[in-house]
Amino acid sequence: MAVLIGVTSETKVVPRAGRDAPASVIAMYYLEAIRRAGGTPVVVPPGPPDFIYGLASRLDGLVLSGGGDIDPARYDREAIEQVYGVDESRDTTELAMVDAALSLNMPTLAICRGMQVVNVALGGTLIQDIATERPDSLVHWAPDTQFDRHQPVTVDSKAELASVLGSSEVKVNSIHHQAVDRLGDGLGAVAWAEDGIIEAVAYEGEWPLLAVQWHPERLFMEDSASAALFDGLVARALANRDAR
Ligand code: MN
């Protein structure tokens, strides 16, 4: 029986039969990475919390995908001008999804914005723009090299993430301008770039969470450590399904 992995999406206006229409959009990289790992991807459209809780109860695992910025009001900050792509309905959807995943102990892989959503859902805050608020940092917004592993990241060797990746020293891509600032309740940092920017977090309770600031869905074709994140998610989702 299929292992159903929900993957959150964004709303984008796309051309349809000569007339633009809003659509739920997710880059195929995510869907292919889930399929390669043996999972069946289920695209999660935006919706109110009761819809999300109902859907979550039918899923075996979850990918929180990358995208634009979370409204800083969600963590009690005034937006600075570098904040872009805020989508209130996506925020509502994904914050509810984290709440559901946490209460169901649903295995979750949170990627880039996804990791930031988890942090905000658990009461943490974000650096709104690394270049503005941490000007001595490395360049983390590097879309031109999104398929290259160029940024060294050190993983806490005791963290589960290190065993999933098979190493505590990895090189990753970097396509983010925001980062975790104050950690949310129950979260601990488990990986850092050379400038101290948090590149992964773990949850200290039972919820099986893998959360990375980089984009393994753009690397898994060439990189076994990136593929292993999706393998780890699907293996946990299978165990989760069989335990229910
Ligand atoms: Mn980075």
Coordinates of C-alpha atoms and ligand atoms in Angstrom, one line a residue:
M1 CA 0.0 0.0 0.0
A2 CA 1.3 3.5 -0.9
V3 CA 3.1 5.6 1.7
L4 CA 1.4 8.9 1.3
I5 CA 3.7 11.9 1.7
G6 CA 1.9 15.3 1.8
V7 CA 3.9 18.1 0.2
T8 CA 2.8 21.7 0.7
S9 CA 2.4 24.0 -2.3
E10 CA 2.3 27.6 -3.2
T11 CA -0.5 29.5 -5.0
K12 CA 0.7 31.0 -8.3
V13 CA -1.2 32.7 -11.1
V14 CA -0.5 30.7 -14.2
P15 CA -1.8 31.1 -17.8
R16 CA -4.7 28.7 -18.5
A17 CA -6.5 28.7 -21.9
G18 CA -5.8 32.4 -22.5
R19 CA -6.9 33.4 -19.1
D20 CA -4.8 33.6 -16.0
A21 CA -5.9 31.4 -13.1
P22 CA -4.5 30.8 -9.6
A23 CA -3.0 27.3 -9.2
S24 CA -1.4 25.2 -6.5
V25 CA 2.2 24.9 -7.6
I26 CA 5.0 22.7 -6.4
A27 CA 8.3 22.2 -8.2
M28 CA 8.6 18.7 -9.6
Y29 CA 11.9 18.2 -7.8
Y30 CA 10.0 17.6 -4.6
L31 CA 7.6 15.1 -6.1
E32 CA 10.4 13.2 -7.9
A33 CA 12.6 13.1 -4.8
I34 CA 9.6 11.6 -2.8
R35 CA 8.9 9.1 -5.6
R36 CA 12.5 8.0 -5.9
A37 CA 12.5 7.2 -2.2
G38 CA 9.4 5.0 -2.6
G39 CA 6.8 7.5 -1.3
T40 CA 3.6 8.6 -3.1
P41 CA 3.5 12.4 -3.1
V42 CA 0.2 14.1 -2.3
V43 CA 0.1 17.9 -3.1
V44 CA -1.4 19.8 -0.2
P45 CA -3.4 22.8 -1.4
P46 CA -4.0 25.8 0.9
G47 CA -7.0 25.5 3.2
P48 CA -8.3 26.4 6.7
P49 CA -7.1 24.5 9.8
D50 CA -10.0 22.0 10.0
F51 CA -9.4 21.0 6.4
I52 CA -5.7 20.6 7.1
Y53 CA -6.2 18.5 10.3
G54 CA -8.6 16.2 8.3
L55 CA -6.1 15.7 5.5
A56 CA -3.1 15.3 7.9
S57 CA -4.9 12.3 9.6
R58 CA -4.8 10.5 6.2
L59 CA -1.2 11.1 5.5
D60 CA 1.8 9.0 6.5
G61 CA 4.5 11.7 6.2
L62 CA 5.0 15.3 5.3
V63 CA 7.3 17.6 3.3
L64 CA 7.1 21.3 4.2
S65 CA 8.5 22.8 1.0
G66 CA 10.5 25.9 0.2
G67 CA 9.0 29.3 -0.9
G68 CA 8.5 32.9 0.0
D69 CA 8.7 34.5 3.4
I70 CA 6.4 34.0 6.3
D71 CA 4.6 37.2 7.4
P72 CA 6.8 38.5 10.2
A73 CA 3.6 39.4 12.1
R74 CA 3.4 35.6 12.8
Y75 CA 6.4 36.1 15.0
D76 CA 5.5 39.5 16.3
R77 CA 7.9 41.5 14.1
E78 CA 7.3 44.4 11.8
A79 CA 8.3 43.4 8.2
I80 CA 11.5 45.0 6.8
E81 CA 11.5 46.0 3.1
Q82 CA 13.5 42.9 2.1
V83 CA 10.6 40.6 3.0
Y84 CA 9.0 39.1 -0.1
G85 CA 6.4 36.7 -1.3
V86 CA 4.2 36.7 1.8
D87 CA 1.1 34.6 1.4
E88 CA -1.3 34.6 4.4
S89 CA -3.2 31.6 3.3
R90 CA -0.1 29.5 2.8
D91 CA 1.1 30.7 6.3
T92 CA -2.2 29.6 7.8
T93 CA -2.1 26.2 6.0
E94 CA 1.4 25.3 6.9
L95 CA 1.3 26.5 10.5
A96 CA -1.8 24.3 10.9
M97 CA 0.0 21.5 9.2
V98 CA 2.9 21.7 11.7
D99 CA 0.4 21.7 14.6
A100 CA -1.2 18.6 13.1
A101 CA 2.1 16.8 12.4
L102 CA 3.3 17.5 15.9
S103 CA 0.1 16.1 17.5
L104 CA 0.1 13.1 15.2
N105 CA 3.9 12.5 15.5
M106 CA 3.9 12.5 11.7
P107 CA 7.3 12.1 10.2
T108 CA 8.2 15.4 8.6
L109 CA 11.0 16.7 6.3
A110 CA 11.1 20.5 6.5
I111 CA 13.0 22.2 3.7
C112 CA 14.1 25.9 3.7
R113 CA 10.9 27.9 4.3
G114 CA 9.6 24.7 5.8
M115 CA 12.2 24.7 8.5
Q116 CA 11.3 28.4 9.2
V117 CA 7.6 27.6 9.3
V118 CA 8.3 24.9 12.0
N119 CA 10.4 27.4 14.0
V120 CA 7.7 30.0 13.9
A121 CA 4.9 27.5 14.6
L122 CA 6.8 26.6 17.8
G123 CA 7.2 30.2 18.9
G124 CA 10.6 31.0 17.4
T125 CA 11.7 34.0 15.4
L126 CA 13.5 34.6 12.1
I127 CA 16.3 36.7 10.8
Q128 CA 14.2 38.6 8.2
D129 CA 17.1 39.2 5.8
I130 CA 20.6 37.8 6.5
A131 CA 22.5 40.4 4.4
T132 CA 20.7 43.2 6.3
E133 CA 20.5 41.9 9.8
R134 CA 23.8 39.8 9.8
P135 CA 25.9 41.8 7.4
D136 CA 29.1 39.9 8.3
S137 CA 27.6 36.6 7.2
L138 CA 28.4 34.6 4.1
V139 CA 26.2 34.8 1.0
H140 CA 23.3 32.4 1.6
W141 CA 21.2 33.7 -1.3
A142 CA 22.9 31.9 -4.2
P143 CA 20.2 30.8 -6.7
D144 CA 22.8 30.6 -9.6
T145 CA 24.4 27.6 -7.9
Q146 CA 21.2 25.9 -6.6
F147 CA 22.3 22.6 -8.1
D148 CA 25.8 22.8 -6.7
R149 CA 27.0 21.7 -3.3
H150 CA 29.2 24.7 -2.4
Q151 CA 28.5 25.7 1.2
P152 CA 30.2 23.7 3.9
V153 CA 27.9 22.8 6.8
T154 CA 28.9 21.2 10.1
V155 CA 26.4 18.8 11.6
D156 CA 26.4 18.0 15.3
S157 CA 27.8 14.4 15.1
K158 CA 25.5 13.3 17.9
A159 CA 22.4 14.5 16.0
E160 CA 20.1 12.0 14.2
L161 CA 20.6 14.2 11.1
A162 CA 24.3 13.2 11.0
S163 CA 23.5 9.5 10.9
V164 CA 20.8 10.1 8.2
L165 CA 23.3 12.1 6.1
G166 CA 26.1 9.6 6.8
S167 CA 28.4 12.5 7.8
S168 CA 28.8 15.5 10.1
E169 CA 30.6 17.5 7.4
V170 CA 28.5 18.1 4.3
K171 CA 28.4 20.6 1.4
V172 CA 25.0 22.0 0.4
N173 CA 23.4 24.5 -1.8
S174 CA 22.0 27.8 -0.3
I175 CA 19.0 29.6 -1.7
H176 CA 17.6 31.4 1.4
H177 CA 17.8 35.0 2.5
Q178 CA 16.2 34.4 5.9
A179 CA 17.3 32.0 8.7
V180 CA 16.3 30.8 12.2
D181 CA 17.0 33.4 14.9
R182 CA 15.5 32.5 18.3
L183 CA 14.7 28.8 18.4
G184 CA 11.1 27.6 18.9
D185 CA 10.0 25.5 21.9
G186 CA 11.5 22.1 21.8
L187 CA 13.9 22.8 18.9
G188 CA 17.6 22.6 19.0
A189 CA 20.1 23.7 16.3
V190 CA 22.0 20.7 14.9
A191 CA 23.9 22.2 11.9
W192 CA 25.6 25.5 11.1
A193 CA 27.3 27.2 8.2
E194 CA 30.8 28.6 8.8
D195 CA 29.3 31.9 9.8
G196 CA 27.1 30.4 12.5
I197 CA 23.9 30.7 10.5
I198 CA 21.6 27.7 11.6
E199 CA 21.3 25.2 8.7
A200 CA 19.3 22.5 10.5
V201 CA 17.2 22.0 13.6
A202 CA 15.9 18.9 15.5
Y203 CA 12.9 18.4 17.8
E204 CA 13.7 17.3 21.3
G205 CA 10.5 15.3 21.8
E206 CA 8.9 12.3 20.0
W207 CA 7.9 14.1 16.7
P208 CA 10.2 12.7 14.0
L209 CA 11.4 15.9 12.3
L210 CA 14.2 16.4 9.9
A211 CA 14.6 20.1 9.1
V212 CA 17.2 21.6 6.8
Q213 CA 17.8 25.2 5.5
W214 CA 19.2 23.9 2.2
H215 CA 17.4 22.3 -0.7
P216 CA 18.1 18.5 -1.0
E217 CA 15.3 18.2 -3.6
R218 CA 17.7 20.0 -6.0
L219 CA 20.6 17.7 -5.2
F220 CA 19.3 14.2 -4.6
M221 CA 19.9 13.1 -8.2
E222 CA 23.7 13.5 -7.7
D223 CA 24.1 13.4 -4.0
S224 CA 23.4 10.4 -1.8
A225 CA 23.2 12.4 1.4
S226 CA 20.4 14.5 -0.1
A227 CA 18.6 11.4 -1.3
A228 CA 19.0 9.9 2.2
L229 CA 16.9 12.7 3.7
F230 CA 13.9 11.5 1.6
D231 CA 14.8 7.9 2.2
G232 CA 14.8 8.6 5.9
L233 CA 11.4 10.4 5.7
V234 CA 9.8 7.6 3.7
A235 CA 11.2 4.9 6.1
R236 CA 9.8 6.8 9.1
A237 CA 6.5 7.3 7.3
L238 CA 6.2 3.6 6.6
A239 CA 6.9 2.7 10.2
N240 CA 4.4 5.4 11.3
R241 CA 1.7 3.9 9.0
D242 CA 2.3 0.3 10.2
A243 CA 2.2 1.4 13.8
R244 CA -1.3 3.0 13.5
Ligands
MN1 MN 22.8 28.6 3.7

